[in-house]
Amino acid sequence: MRIKKRAAAVALLTAATVALTGCAAGSTTSAGADCAPATGKVDLTFTTWIPGMEDVAKVRNEKNPDVQVKVQTGPNGNGGTYQNFFNQLKAGNAPDLGQIEYDALPNFRVQDGLTDLAACKGVLEAKSDFVDWTWGQVNFGEDKSVYAIPQDAGPMAMFYRADLFEANNIAIPTTWDEFAVAAEKVRATGGYITNFSQSDINQFAGFVWQAGGSWFKNDGENWTVDLTSPESVKVAAYWQDLIDRDLVSTNPPWTDEWNNAYNSGSDWTWNSAAWGANSIASGAPDTAGKWSVALSPQWAAGDKAAGNWGGSSTAVFKGSKHPYEAAQFALWLNTSDEALTMLNKSANLYPAAKSGLELPALKAGVEFYGNQPIYDVFSEASDQVSPDFIWGPTMTQVYNDTSDGFKGAVTGSGTLTDALTSAQKSTISALEAQSIPVNK
Amino acid sequence: MSTSISTVTTPARRKRGSRTPQGVAPKAQRESPFARVSAMIVMGVFTLYFLVPIWWLLVAATKDRSQFNTTNPLWFADFSLFTNIGNLIAYRDGVYLKWMLNSALYAGLGAAIGTIIAGMCGYALAKYNFPGRELIFNVVLGGVLVPATALALPLFLIFSQISLTNTFWSVFLPSLVSPFGVYLARIYASASVPDELIEAARLDGAGEVRTFFTVSVRMMVPALITVFLFQFVAIWNNFFLPLIMLRDETLFSVTLGLYAWNSQVNQIPVLRDYVLIGALLSIIPLIIIFLLLQRFWQNGLSAGSVK
């Protein structure tokens, strides 16, 4: 209860500051032109909530005595750290580097809080080091700009109870049609084929992403909100049908009920991201060894598409006195095997760098999944994620409004499509309220 | 907040009661049994309402992770409280202990100094006549109405100007201020410190400061203890100010640290256990300080009533 209150307080303050800073939007001065190395010793600060980051920074600090990175921490982005970043940008004491999830980057871009790193040595060239779609998340489609360095990604696949599917003679679904048919068979045995996330909207966004939709567009001037695109509506109708027929469970993710549904074998699959491997292992310890991972079901047989759920980047804030050194640190942090191995170990980060996908830790079999080398599946999925999905500048509001509607839909008032329609409207008003140009 | 307000009114009421000889007690006994039972039921329901979550927390903290989801949430399974505490303390080189220590410093030292300041202000406002006295008091009263949360962001911007964010002082200094404490100290001082006594002390040659610390403070003890308790709890539970001010993990208060962990549970599920156990341990100092000071508060009460 205390946490809820705090979240509400954070939200309130967010709203207040958004209103305050709204007028700053639109000014787009680019500091990209000068990105020269400093002479002498450089101290950098890096705010992140990723545990173990200080150990990674220590490794680099020892190798580069002239550039010392000090790691600072806090709650996760939406838990208050993003709001702190905005406060600090306003007060002029933002850290040099910050952890920012892909879906929050447009907000910082619109508020002009990010340094364009394109002029910094090695940054534009690094494009080929990263999985293609992650680069699109950090340059917003501008070829001559780079606003952050991709860190991790959440390509989606399907975790499933191999033992239950086999024992009940149900084929592993490879298309969403097969998935719906299998759902009926699973329900007949008393279980649910999967859990539909009513509160964490990122799962649904991942489904839309896989279907080829995008929720926002930006032509360089105006934003277009597209929560009700044909792809989005198709996905909503599909899940609404499963919910209506009571074929999927709708426990909110990461609650006791949710854990329990998996631990007791009542829920059979989870459509989730690479980092989710640990959520299941910890929430459902009694089912160790019985899980496997397969590529996500497709909308048409033979398609090869995957969605993405989560992932973040390392950005350099406006006002950093040492963008060159900061950019070099961010590149090292997110491409070197050494750093990526440590981050994968301490925080289960699934790298955005191509070379990171080949780390020994991500090639080995995982005991919880019957020693299946599950990350091979995610690596394949990673290649199939579309680069065209774009986040908007007010994602916190979009998530809140959508999940309000989704919570209604799973209890029978309204539908998922209704929720998207009303979130579409409220999002356009939210953008207008911040004086962000938007097409109606 | 409601608890502190009720403690404020109690001393005055009791004092009056002790002066009127035996007048109130028989009347109270004539209450109907129905009123008594219904009052007990209402209080019982509220007691349950407040205690069940703590009971749940206590039970949850004794379970290991595999039993957490699978056993009755309100009853014990295998008792692994001490293993859990050991794990919590070992996690990241004992950062949790550091947070507890920080909270103890912010709250203990902050409440102690804050109480002295509030006591002096309240006393001065009650006992000295000077122009602008009521104006100052009204401004302080206005301060009571402004929630601390609303001040966090302006404070951050001010502290940024003097480069004091992300330091011990950024949380400590604002904690020293307690408008409510000033208000309470003033009301209590004017009611319980007789002007004649101060006059007598002056005649005996004591300076104003000495009079305050040796004579008046003793009579104000119940109010000062109340201010201390209130301030201690407020600082200990203060979350928003540390959230906005602090980046350095070694400066975190325990509330902020636990919140930060809780926000990472999706990625690092083991943190969930630590949040639970950490939350349980973090309320222990509050309970201890309440029990200890309550007794002291009652002593002070009788001392204050002797005229």
PDB file of N, CA and C in Angstrom, chain B residues 9-43:
ATOM      1  N   THR B   9      -3.403  16.157  22.814  1.00  0.00           N
ATOM      2  CA  THR B   9      -4.517  16.583  23.646  1.00  0.00           C
ATOM      3  C   THR B   9      -4.546  15.837  24.973  1.00  0.00           C
ATOM      4  N   THR B  10      -3.974  14.650  25.002  1.00  0.00           N
ATOM      5  CA  THR B  10      -4.065  13.857  26.220  1.00  0.00           C
ATOM      6  C   THR B  10      -3.523  14.566  27.467  1.00  0.00           C
ATOM      7  N   PRO B  11      -2.315  15.131  27.417  1.00  0.00           N
ATOM      8  CA  PRO B  11      -1.777  15.682  28.655  1.00  0.00           C
ATOM      9  C   PRO B  11      -2.722  16.700  29.276  1.00  0.00           C
ATOM     10  N   ALA B  12      -3.255  17.587  28.457  1.00  0.00           N
ATOM     11  CA  ALA B  12      -4.133  18.619  28.975  1.00  0.00           C
ATOM     12  C   ALA B  12      -5.352  17.989  29.644  1.00  0.00           C
ATOM     13  N   ARG B  13      -5.924  17.010  28.978  1.00  0.00           N
ATOM     14  CA  ARG B  13      -7.131  16.401  29.485  1.00  0.00           C
ATOM     15  C   ARG B  13      -6.851  15.709  30.832  1.00  0.00           C
ATOM     16  N   ARG B  14      -5.763  14.952  30.867  1.00  0.00           N
ATOM     17  CA  ARG B  14      -5.426  14.224  32.082  1.00  0.00           C
ATOM     18  C   ARG B  14      -5.181  15.190  33.239  1.00  0.00           C
ATOM     19  N   LYS B  15      -4.546  16.294  32.887  1.00  0.00           N
ATOM     20  CA  LYS B  15      -4.212  17.250  33.912  1.00  0.00           C
ATOM     21  C   LYS B  15      -5.480  17.778  34.569  1.00  0.00           C
ATOM     22  N   ARG B  16      -6.423  18.122  33.728  1.00  0.00           N
ATOM     23  CA  ARG B  16      -7.670  18.614  34.260  1.00  0.00           C
ATOM     24  C   ARG B  16      -8.324  17.532  35.117  1.00  0.00           C
ATOM     25  N   GLY B  17      -8.296  16.306  34.621  1.00  0.00           N
ATOM     26  CA  GLY B  17      -8.923  15.194  35.332  1.00  0.00           C
ATOM     27  C   GLY B  17      -8.337  15.017  36.722  1.00  0.00           C
ATOM     28  N   SER B  18      -7.020  15.174  36.815  1.00  0.00           N
ATOM     29  CA  SER B  18      -6.395  14.923  38.111  1.00  0.00           C
ATOM     30  C   SER B  18      -6.754  16.010  39.125  1.00  0.00           C
ATOM     31  N   ARG B  19      -7.116  17.170  38.577  1.00  0.00           N
ATOM     32  CA  ARG B  19      -7.457  18.240  39.519  1.00  0.00           C
ATOM     33  C   ARG B  19      -8.875  18.075  40.084  1.00  0.00           C
ATOM     34  N   THR B  20      -9.820  17.675  39.234  1.00  0.00           N
ATOM     35  CA  THR B  20     -11.184  17.485  39.730  1.00  0.00           C
ATOM     36  C   THR B  20     -11.231  16.169  40.510  1.00  0.00           C
ATOM     37  N   PRO B  21     -11.567  16.215  41.799  1.00  0.00           N
ATOM     38  CA  PRO B  21     -11.482  15.008  42.599  1.00  0.00           C
ATOM     39  C   PRO B  21     -12.632  14.043  42.295  1.00  0.00           C
ATOM     40  N   GLN B  22     -12.313  12.929  41.702  1.00  0.00           N
ATOM     41  CA  GLN B  22     -13.220  11.786  41.550  1.00  0.00           C
ATOM     42  C   GLN B  22     -14.523  12.119  40.836  1.00  0.00           C
ATOM     43  N   GLY B  23     -14.602  13.211  40.154  1.00  0.00           N
ATOM     44  CA  GLY B  23     -15.882  13.616  39.580  1.00  0.00           C
ATOM     45  C   GLY B  23     -16.293  12.820  38.352  1.00  0.00           C
ATOM     46  N   VAL B  24     -15.330  12.362  37.574  1.00  0.00           N
ATOM     47  CA  VAL B  24     -15.648  11.808  36.261  1.00  0.00           C
ATOM     48  C   VAL B  24     -15.880  10.303  36.303  1.00  0.00           C
ATOM     49  N   ALA B  25     -15.159   9.624  37.165  1.00  0.00           N
ATOM     50  CA  ALA B  25     -15.116   8.166  37.097  1.00  0.00           C
ATOM     51  C   ALA B  25     -16.484   7.471  37.214  1.00  0.00           C
ATOM     52  N   PRO B  26     -17.344   7.797  38.205  1.00  0.00           N
ATOM     53  CA  PRO B  26     -18.605   7.057  38.333  1.00  0.00           C
ATOM     54  C   PRO B  26     -19.487   7.207  37.107  1.00  0.00           C
ATOM     55  N   LYS B  27     -19.454   8.397  36.512  1.00  0.00           N
ATOM     56  CA  LYS B  27     -20.262   8.663  35.335  1.00  0.00           C
ATOM     57  C   LYS B  27     -19.902   7.684  34.213  1.00  0.00           C
ATOM     58  N   ALA B  28     -18.613   7.448  34.047  1.00  0.00           N
ATOM     59  CA  ALA B  28     -18.148   6.566  32.991  1.00  0.00           C
ATOM     60  C   ALA B  28     -18.669   5.152  33.187  1.00  0.00           C
ATOM     61  N   GLN B  29     -18.794   4.739  34.446  1.00  0.00           N
ATOM     62  CA  GLN B  29     -19.241   3.366  34.698  1.00  0.00           C
ATOM     63  C   GLN B  29     -20.700   3.162  34.339  1.00  0.00           C
ATOM     64  N   ARG B  30     -21.439   4.248  34.247  1.00  0.00           N
ATOM     65  CA  ARG B  30     -22.852   4.104  33.955  1.00  0.00           C
ATOM     66  C   ARG B  30     -23.126   3.873  32.461  1.00  0.00           C
ATOM     67  N   GLU B  31     -22.107   3.835  31.634  1.00  0.00           N
ATOM     68  CA  GLU B  31     -22.313   3.583  30.202  1.00  0.00           C
ATOM     69  C   GLU B  31     -23.034   2.255  29.994  1.00  0.00           C
ATOM     70  N   SER B  32     -23.892   2.196  28.979  1.00  0.00           N
ATOM     71  CA  SER B  32     -24.630   0.959  28.763  1.00  0.00           C
ATOM     72  C   SER B  32     -23.696  -0.118  28.232  1.00  0.00           C
ATOM     73  N   PRO B  33     -23.972  -1.379  28.562  1.00  0.00           N
ATOM     74  CA  PRO B  33     -23.136  -2.484  28.066  1.00  0.00           C
ATOM     75  C   PRO B  33     -23.100  -2.499  26.545  1.00  0.00           C
ATOM     76  N   PHE B  34     -24.193  -2.096  25.943  1.00  0.00           N
ATOM     77  CA  PHE B  34     -24.246  -2.115  24.475  1.00  0.00           C
ATOM     78  C   PHE B  34     -23.176  -1.189  23.886  1.00  0.00           C
ATOM     79  N   ALA B  35     -23.095   0.027  24.451  1.00  0.00           N
ATOM     80  CA  ALA B  35     -22.114   0.990  23.958  1.00  0.00           C
ATOM     81  C   ALA B  35     -20.704   0.443  24.137  1.00  0.00           C
ATOM     82  N   ARG B  36     -20.499  -0.186  25.282  1.00  0.00           N
ATOM     83  CA  ARG B  36     -19.196  -0.758  25.580  1.00  0.00           C
ATOM     84  C   ARG B  36     -18.808  -1.817  24.555  1.00  0.00           C
ATOM     85  N   VAL B  37     -19.734  -2.765  24.320  1.00  0.00           N
ATOM     86  CA  VAL B  37     -19.445  -3.875  23.411  1.00  0.00           C
ATOM     87  C   VAL B  37     -19.211  -3.350  22.003  1.00  0.00           C
ATOM     88  N   SER B  38     -20.074  -2.434  21.583  1.00  0.00           N
ATOM     89  CA  SER B  38     -19.897  -1.963  20.208  1.00  0.00           C
ATOM     90  C   SER B  38     -18.588  -1.195  20.070  1.00  0.00           C
ATOM     91  N   ALA B  39     -18.216  -0.452  21.125  1.00  0.00           N
ATOM     92  CA  ALA B  39     -16.926   0.244  21.065  1.00  0.00           C
ATOM     93  C   ALA B  39     -15.787  -0.756  20.962  1.00  0.00           C
ATOM     94  N   MET B  40     -15.892  -1.828  21.746  1.00  0.00           N
ATOM     95  CA  MET B  40     -14.849  -2.849  21.710  1.00  0.00           C
ATOM     96  C   MET B  40     -14.754  -3.486  20.323  1.00  0.00           C
ATOM     97  N   ILE B  41     -15.918  -3.730  19.726  1.00  0.00           N
ATOM     98  CA  ILE B  41     -15.917  -4.366  18.407  1.00  0.00           C
ATOM     99  C   ILE B  41     -15.248  -3.456  17.382  1.00  0.00           C
ATOM    100  N   VAL B  42     -15.642  -2.178  17.409  1.00  0.00           N
ATOM    101  CA  VAL B  42     -15.052  -1.248  16.446  1.00  0.00           C
ATOM    102  C   VAL B  42     -13.537  -1.206  16.620  1.00  0.00           C
ATOM    103  N   MET B  43     -13.103  -1.123  17.897  1.00  0.00           N
ATOM    104  CA  MET B  43     -11.659  -1.067  18.136  1.00  0.00           C
ATOM    105  C   MET B  43     -10.981  -2.368  17.719  1.00  0.00           C
TER     106      MET B  43
END
